[in-house]
Amino acid sequence: MTETAFIPDSYTATVQKGTVTYKSPSNIALVKYWGKKAHQIPENPSISFTLDACATTTKLTYEKRAEKASDFTFDLFFEGKPKEDFKPKIITFFERVEKYLPFLKEYDFTIETQNSFPHSSGIASSASGMSALSLCLMSLEKELNPSMTEEQFKQKASFLARLGSGSACRSIEGDLIVWGAHEQTQGSSDLFGIKYPYEVHENFKRYHDTILLVDKGEKQVSSTVGHGLMHGHPFAQQRFAQAHENLTTLQEIFKTGDLKAFIKIVESEALTLHAMMMTSMPYFILMKPNTLSIINKIWAFRERTGSHVCFTLDAGANVHVLYPENEATEVYEFIKDELVGYCQNGHYICDRIGFGAKKL
Ligand code: DP6
């Protein structure tokens, strides 16, 4: 399948105006996407748990213009207030997807968006935000082309979301999503995320993710800059090959429910992501002293109790603490007693695996 499959034939219906709202979750990668080619094509496949509590709700209002505009016409509100500084990102997104949504300049849009998590929590909202907006736009496209199937709808929503932000293509569905062509994963594609197509052991159902907010500041390195650092990175090719291998290894782990093996892959992926940043030029250390303290506490707790709690990181200092449902009580006690003290203002978010975006 190529990109051209997403260019629509002429539409069969006309739509004057309407409103649609989608709530779309964030996701946390187990095998990380870090490095991309042109047009948001990932250098390696990734896999993520879709989350539940961390989400963006976007309402799109559209009204057909008398004539097609020469530019995109939209108003943007974030948490009820006009938000001019988000507009360039939306314009870039519209430019990237216009070929696939040729009606964009025929409508005046109002985009009203809000996050379930606090604005300055250091949690990226691009995955949930871009997936929610893509779903709203797909809803309009479905009105214009009512014969579209549910499958086509979700696949194109993921395809569009990817063009907004790579990881956003993993936020349309749940609970485990693969994005990026991987020889051993049937149906996998660089163009959109797919539901993990193989058996998943009970141990990995209802997994928890408690997000410890170590540093709530602006990101030190934007993901665009970060991905760029993989160009010409001395370890890039080995890293991309490793991601393929880790995803293959995870397939057996998901089948057998081997939590110890799962922990090894997940923690190694997190540290490798940061190792890539530490060994790029320019180089960055995005972990903070408290990130390391938390990691050491998790390791000590695991050693002491035999627990299967583990951590992962994204491109920042916050720590995602992952643990299975049947250990939730003990691990949550441990988090409150030993880890929350390392969070900025004691802030953390209790999240868990979710099942994808919802139309409201
Ligand atoms: C470290 O999806 O934010 O979270 O495609 O440039 O928008 P862009 O990047 P983005 O990168 C996410 C990187 C990551 C790992 C991951 O989620 O797989």
Coordinates of C-alpha atoms and ligand atoms in Angstrom, one line a residue:
M1 CA 0.0 0.0 0.0
T2 CA 1.3 3.5 -0.8
E3 CA 0.3 7.0 0.1
T4 CA -1.8 7.4 -3.0
A5 CA -4.4 5.0 -1.6
F6 CA -5.4 7.8 0.8
I7 CA -6.2 10.3 -1.9
P8 CA -9.9 10.3 -2.2
D9 CA -11.9 10.0 -5.4
S10 CA -14.5 12.7 -5.8
Y11 CA -17.0 12.9 -3.0
T12 CA -20.6 11.7 -3.4
A13 CA -22.3 13.9 -0.8
T14 CA -22.3 17.6 0.0
V15 CA -22.1 18.9 3.6
Q16 CA -22.9 22.5 4.6
K17 CA -22.0 22.5 8.2
G18 CA -21.7 20.5 11.3
T19 CA -19.8 19.7 14.5
V20 CA -18.0 16.7 15.8
T21 CA -16.1 15.9 19.0
Y22 CA -13.5 13.2 19.6
K23 CA -11.6 12.3 22.7
S24 CA -8.2 10.7 21.9
P25 CA -5.7 9.2 24.4
S26 CA -2.0 9.5 24.7
N27 CA 0.2 6.4 24.3
I28 CA 3.5 5.2 25.8
A29 CA 6.0 3.4 23.6
L30 CA 7.6 0.2 24.7
V31 CA 9.8 0.0 21.6
K32 CA 10.6 3.6 20.8
Y33 CA 10.3 5.6 17.6
W34 CA 13.4 7.7 17.4
G35 CA 14.6 8.8 14.0
K36 CA 12.5 9.5 10.9
K37 CA 12.8 10.0 7.1
A38 CA 10.9 12.5 5.0
H39 CA 7.1 12.6 5.2
Q40 CA 7.0 11.3 8.7
I41 CA 8.3 7.8 7.8
P42 CA 9.8 6.1 10.8
E43 CA 13.4 4.7 10.7
N44 CA 12.2 1.8 12.8
P45 CA 9.0 0.1 13.9
S46 CA 7.6 0.9 17.4
I47 CA 5.0 -0.5 19.7
S48 CA 3.0 1.2 22.4
F49 CA 0.3 0.8 25.0
T50 CA -2.6 3.1 24.4
L51 CA -3.4 5.1 27.5
D52 CA -6.7 6.0 29.0
A53 CA -6.7 9.0 31.4
C54 CA -4.3 11.2 29.5
A55 CA -6.3 12.4 26.6
T56 CA -7.2 15.4 24.4
T57 CA -10.8 16.3 23.6
T58 CA -11.2 18.2 20.3
K59 CA -14.4 19.7 19.0
L60 CA -14.4 20.6 15.3
T61 CA -17.1 22.9 13.9
Y62 CA -17.2 23.4 10.1
E63 CA -19.1 25.5 7.7
K64 CA -18.8 25.4 4.0
R65 CA -17.6 28.6 2.4
A66 CA -19.2 30.3 -0.6
E67 CA -15.9 29.8 -2.4
K68 CA -12.8 27.8 -1.8
A69 CA -10.3 30.0 0.1
S70 CA -6.7 30.6 -1.0
D71 CA -5.5 29.6 2.5
F72 CA -6.8 27.5 5.4
T73 CA -9.3 29.4 7.5
F74 CA -9.7 28.3 11.1
D75 CA -10.0 29.6 14.6
L76 CA -8.3 27.8 17.4
F77 CA -9.2 27.7 21.1
F78 CA -7.2 25.8 23.8
E79 CA -9.1 25.4 27.1
G80 CA -11.6 28.0 26.1
K81 CA -9.1 30.7 25.0
P82 CA -7.8 31.7 21.6
K83 CA -4.4 30.1 21.1
E84 CA -2.4 31.8 18.4
D85 CA 0.9 30.1 19.1
F86 CA -0.6 26.6 18.3
K87 CA -1.7 27.8 14.9
P88 CA 1.6 27.2 13.0
K89 CA 1.6 23.5 14.0
I90 CA -2.0 23.2 12.7
I91 CA -1.1 25.0 9.5
T92 CA 1.9 22.6 8.9
F93 CA -0.4 19.7 9.6
F94 CA -3.1 21.0 7.1
E95 CA -0.4 21.5 4.5
R96 CA 0.8 18.0 4.9
V97 CA -2.7 16.4 4.7
E98 CA -4.4 18.7 2.2
K99 CA -3.6 16.2 -0.6
Y100 CA -5.5 13.6 1.2
L101 CA -8.3 15.9 2.4
P102 CA -8.9 18.1 -0.6
F103 CA -11.9 19.8 1.0
L104 CA -9.8 21.6 3.7
K105 CA -9.9 25.0 2.0
E106 CA -13.6 24.8 1.3
Y107 CA -14.6 25.1 4.9
D108 CA -14.2 27.6 7.8
F109 CA -13.2 25.6 10.8
T110 CA -13.3 26.2 14.6
I111 CA -11.1 23.9 16.6
E112 CA -11.7 23.8 20.3
T113 CA -9.4 21.6 22.2
Q114 CA -8.6 20.7 25.8
N115 CA -6.4 18.2 27.6
S116 CA -7.3 16.0 30.6
F117 CA -3.8 16.5 32.1
P118 CA -2.5 19.9 33.3
H119 CA -1.0 22.0 30.5
S120 CA 2.5 22.4 31.9
S121 CA 2.9 18.8 33.1
G122 CA 5.7 18.1 30.7
I123 CA 3.5 15.5 29.0
A124 CA 3.4 15.8 25.3
S125 CA 0.0 16.4 23.9
S126 CA 0.9 16.0 20.3
A127 CA -0.1 12.3 20.1
S128 CA -3.5 12.8 21.6
G129 CA -4.0 16.2 20.0
M130 CA -3.2 15.2 16.5
S131 CA -5.1 12.0 16.7
A132 CA -8.2 13.8 18.0
L133 CA -8.1 16.4 15.2
S134 CA -7.5 13.7 12.5
L135 CA -10.5 11.8 13.7
C136 CA -12.7 15.0 13.6
L137 CA -11.5 15.6 10.0
M138 CA -12.2 12.0 9.1
S139 CA -15.7 12.3 10.4
L140 CA -16.3 15.2 8.0
E141 CA -14.8 13.1 5.2
K142 CA -17.1 10.2 6.1
E143 CA -20.1 12.5 5.7
L144 CA -18.7 13.5 2.2
N145 CA -18.1 9.8 1.4
P146 CA -20.7 7.8 3.4
S147 CA -19.6 4.5 1.8
M148 CA -16.3 4.5 3.7
T149 CA -15.9 1.5 5.9
E150 CA -15.0 1.6 9.6
E151 CA -11.7 0.0 8.7
Q152 CA -10.8 2.6 6.1
F153 CA -11.9 5.3 8.5
K154 CA -9.5 4.2 11.3
Q155 CA -6.6 3.5 9.0
K156 CA -6.8 6.9 7.3
A157 CA -7.3 8.6 10.7
S158 CA -4.0 7.0 11.8
F159 CA -2.3 7.9 8.5
L160 CA -3.3 11.5 8.9
A161 CA -2.4 11.6 12.6
R162 CA 1.1 10.3 11.7
L163 CA 1.5 13.3 9.4
G164 CA 0.8 15.6 12.4
S165 CA 3.0 13.8 14.8
G166 CA 4.5 10.3 14.3
S167 CA 3.5 8.8 17.6
A168 CA -0.1 10.2 17.1
C169 CA -0.8 7.3 14.7
R170 CA -0.6 5.0 17.6
S171 CA -3.4 6.8 19.5
I172 CA -6.5 5.9 17.4
E173 CA -7.0 2.4 18.7
G174 CA -5.9 0.3 21.6
D175 CA -4.6 -1.5 23.5
L176 CA -1.3 -2.4 21.8
I177 CA -0.4 -0.7 18.6
V178 CA 2.5 -1.3 16.1
W179 CA 3.6 1.4 13.8
G180 CA 6.4 0.9 11.2
A181 CA 7.1 -1.9 8.7
H182 CA 8.3 -5.0 10.6
E183 CA 8.9 -8.2 8.7
Q184 CA 7.6 -10.4 11.5
T185 CA 4.4 -8.3 12.1
Q186 CA 1.7 -9.1 9.5
G187 CA 0.0 -6.0 8.1
S188 CA 2.5 -3.6 9.7
S189 CA 3.2 -0.4 7.8
D190 CA 5.3 2.8 7.9
L191 CA 2.1 4.7 6.9
F192 CA -0.2 4.0 9.9
G193 CA -0.5 2.1 13.1
I194 CA -2.2 -1.3 13.4
K195 CA -3.6 -3.2 16.3
Y196 CA -1.0 -5.8 17.5
P197 CA -2.2 -8.8 15.5
Y198 CA -1.0 -11.7 17.7
E199 CA -1.8 -13.4 21.0
V200 CA -1.4 -11.3 24.2
H201 CA -1.1 -13.1 27.6
E202 CA -3.5 -12.1 30.4
N203 CA -0.5 -10.6 32.3
F204 CA -0.4 -7.7 29.8
K205 CA -4.1 -6.9 29.9
R206 CA -5.1 -3.9 32.1
Y207 CA -1.4 -2.8 32.7
H208 CA -0.9 0.3 34.8
D209 CA 1.2 3.4 34.0
T210 CA 1.7 5.9 36.7
I211 CA 3.4 8.9 35.3
L212 CA 5.8 10.6 37.7
L213 CA 6.1 14.3 36.8
V214 CA 9.7 15.0 37.6
D215 CA 10.1 18.0 35.5
K216 CA 7.1 19.9 34.3
G217 CA 9.0 22.5 32.2
E218 CA 9.0 23.0 28.5
K219 CA 10.8 20.2 26.6
Q220 CA 14.5 20.9 26.3
V221 CA 14.6 19.3 22.9
S222 CA 11.6 19.2 20.6
S223 CA 10.9 15.8 19.2
T224 CA 11.5 17.1 15.7
V225 CA 15.0 18.2 16.6
G226 CA 15.5 15.0 18.5
H227 CA 14.6 12.8 15.5
G228 CA 16.9 14.9 13.4
L229 CA 19.8 14.0 15.6
M230 CA 19.6 10.4 14.4
H231 CA 20.7 11.6 10.9
G232 CA 24.4 10.7 10.8
H233 CA 24.3 9.4 14.4
P234 CA 27.3 7.0 14.8
F235 CA 25.0 4.3 16.3
A236 CA 21.9 4.9 14.2
Q237 CA 21.9 1.7 12.1
Q238 CA 22.6 -0.6 15.1
R239 CA 19.8 1.2 17.0
F240 CA 17.3 0.8 14.1
A241 CA 18.2 -2.9 13.8
Q242 CA 17.8 -3.4 17.6
A243 CA 14.3 -2.0 17.5
H244 CA 13.3 -4.6 14.9
E245 CA 14.9 -7.4 17.1
N246 CA 13.2 -6.1 20.3
L247 CA 9.8 -6.1 18.6
T248 CA 10.4 -9.6 17.4
T249 CA 11.4 -10.7 21.0
L250 CA 8.4 -9.0 22.4
Q251 CA 6.1 -11.2 20.3
E252 CA 7.2 -14.3 22.2
I253 CA 7.0 -12.4 25.5
F254 CA 3.4 -11.2 24.8
K255 CA 2.5 -14.8 24.0
T256 CA 4.0 -16.5 27.1
G257 CA 3.4 -13.6 29.6
D258 CA 7.1 -13.5 30.6
L259 CA 7.1 -10.4 32.7
K260 CA 10.9 -10.6 33.5
A261 CA 11.8 -10.6 29.9
F262 CA 9.3 -7.8 29.2
I263 CA 11.0 -5.6 31.8
K264 CA 14.4 -6.2 30.2
I265 CA 13.2 -5.0 26.8
V266 CA 11.2 -2.1 28.0
E267 CA 13.8 -0.6 30.4
S268 CA 16.6 -1.2 27.8
E269 CA 14.5 0.6 25.2
A270 CA 14.1 3.6 27.5
L271 CA 17.7 3.8 28.3
T272 CA 18.7 3.3 24.7
L273 CA 16.5 6.2 23.7
H274 CA 18.4 8.4 26.2
A275 CA 21.7 6.9 25.2
M276 CA 21.0 8.0 21.6
M277 CA 20.5 11.6 22.9
M278 CA 23.6 11.5 25.0
T279 CA 25.7 10.3 22.1
S280 CA 24.4 12.6 19.4
M281 CA 25.9 15.9 18.2
P282 CA 24.8 18.1 19.9
Y283 CA 24.3 15.9 22.9
F284 CA 21.6 16.1 25.6
I285 CA 21.0 14.7 29.0
L286 CA 17.2 14.8 29.5
M287 CA 17.1 12.8 32.7
K288 CA 17.2 14.8 35.9
P289 CA 18.8 13.6 39.2
N290 CA 15.3 12.6 40.4
T291 CA 14.8 10.5 37.3
L292 CA 17.8 8.4 38.3
S293 CA 16.8 8.3 41.9
I294 CA 13.4 6.9 40.9
I295 CA 15.0 4.3 38.6
N296 CA 17.3 3.2 41.4
K297 CA 14.3 2.9 43.8
I298 CA 12.4 0.8 41.3
W299 CA 15.4 -1.5 40.9
A300 CA 15.8 -1.8 44.7
F301 CA 12.1 -2.5 45.2
R302 CA 12.1 -5.2 42.5
E303 CA 15.2 -6.8 44.1
R304 CA 13.6 -6.7 47.5
T305 CA 10.1 -7.9 46.7
G306 CA 10.3 -9.8 43.4
S307 CA 7.8 -7.3 42.0
H308 CA 7.4 -6.9 38.2
V309 CA 7.2 -3.1 38.3
C310 CA 9.4 -1.4 35.7
F311 CA 10.0 2.0 34.1
T312 CA 10.0 3.6 30.7
L313 CA 10.9 7.2 29.7
D314 CA 10.0 9.4 26.7
A315 CA 12.2 12.2 25.6
G316 CA 12.2 14.0 28.9
A317 CA 12.8 13.6 32.7
N318 CA 9.3 12.2 33.6
V319 CA 9.1 8.5 34.5
H320 CA 6.4 6.1 33.4
V321 CA 6.0 3.4 36.0
L322 CA 4.5 0.3 34.4
Y323 CA 3.1 -2.6 36.4
P324 CA 0.6 -5.5 36.0
E325 CA -2.9 -5.3 37.4
N326 CA -2.4 -8.1 39.9
E327 CA 0.4 -6.2 41.6
A328 CA -1.3 -2.8 41.5
T329 CA -2.0 -2.5 45.2
E330 CA 1.5 -3.1 46.4
V331 CA 3.2 -1.1 43.6
Y332 CA 0.9 1.9 44.2
E333 CA 1.8 1.9 47.9
F334 CA 5.5 1.8 46.9
I335 CA 5.0 4.7 44.6
K336 CA 3.3 6.8 47.2
D337 CA 5.8 5.9 49.9
E338 CA 9.0 6.1 48.0
L339 CA 8.6 7.8 44.6
V340 CA 6.2 10.7 44.9
G341 CA 8.8 12.6 46.9
Y342 CA 10.9 12.9 43.7
C343 CA 8.0 14.5 41.7
Q344 CA 7.8 18.2 41.2
N345 CA 5.2 19.4 43.7
G346 CA 4.4 15.8 44.4
H347 CA 2.5 15.6 41.1
Y348 CA 1.8 12.3 39.3
I349 CA -0.9 10.9 37.1
C350 CA -2.4 7.4 37.5
D351 CA -3.1 6.0 34.0
R352 CA -3.6 2.6 32.6
I353 CA -4.0 0.8 29.3
G354 CA -6.9 2.1 27.2
F355 CA -8.8 1.1 24.1
G356 CA -8.5 4.1 21.8
A357 CA -10.3 7.2 20.8
K358 CA -14.0 7.8 21.3
K359 CA -16.5 9.9 19.5
L360 CA -18.4 12.0 22.1
Ligands
DP6_1 C1 10.4 9.5 22.4 O1 5.8 11.5 17.7 O2 6.6 13.4 19.2 O3 8.1 9.7 22.5 O4 6.8 12.7 14.7 O5 8.3 14.6 15.3 O6 5.9 14.6 16.1 P1 7.2 13.8 15.7 O7 7.7 13.0 17.0 P2 6.9 12.4 18.2 O8 8.1 11.4 18.8 C2 7.9 10.6 19.9 C3 9.2 10.1 20.4 C4 9.1 9.3 21.6 C5 9.1 7.8 21.4 C6 7.8 7.2 20.9 O9 6.7 7.7 21.3 O10 7.8 6.2 20.2

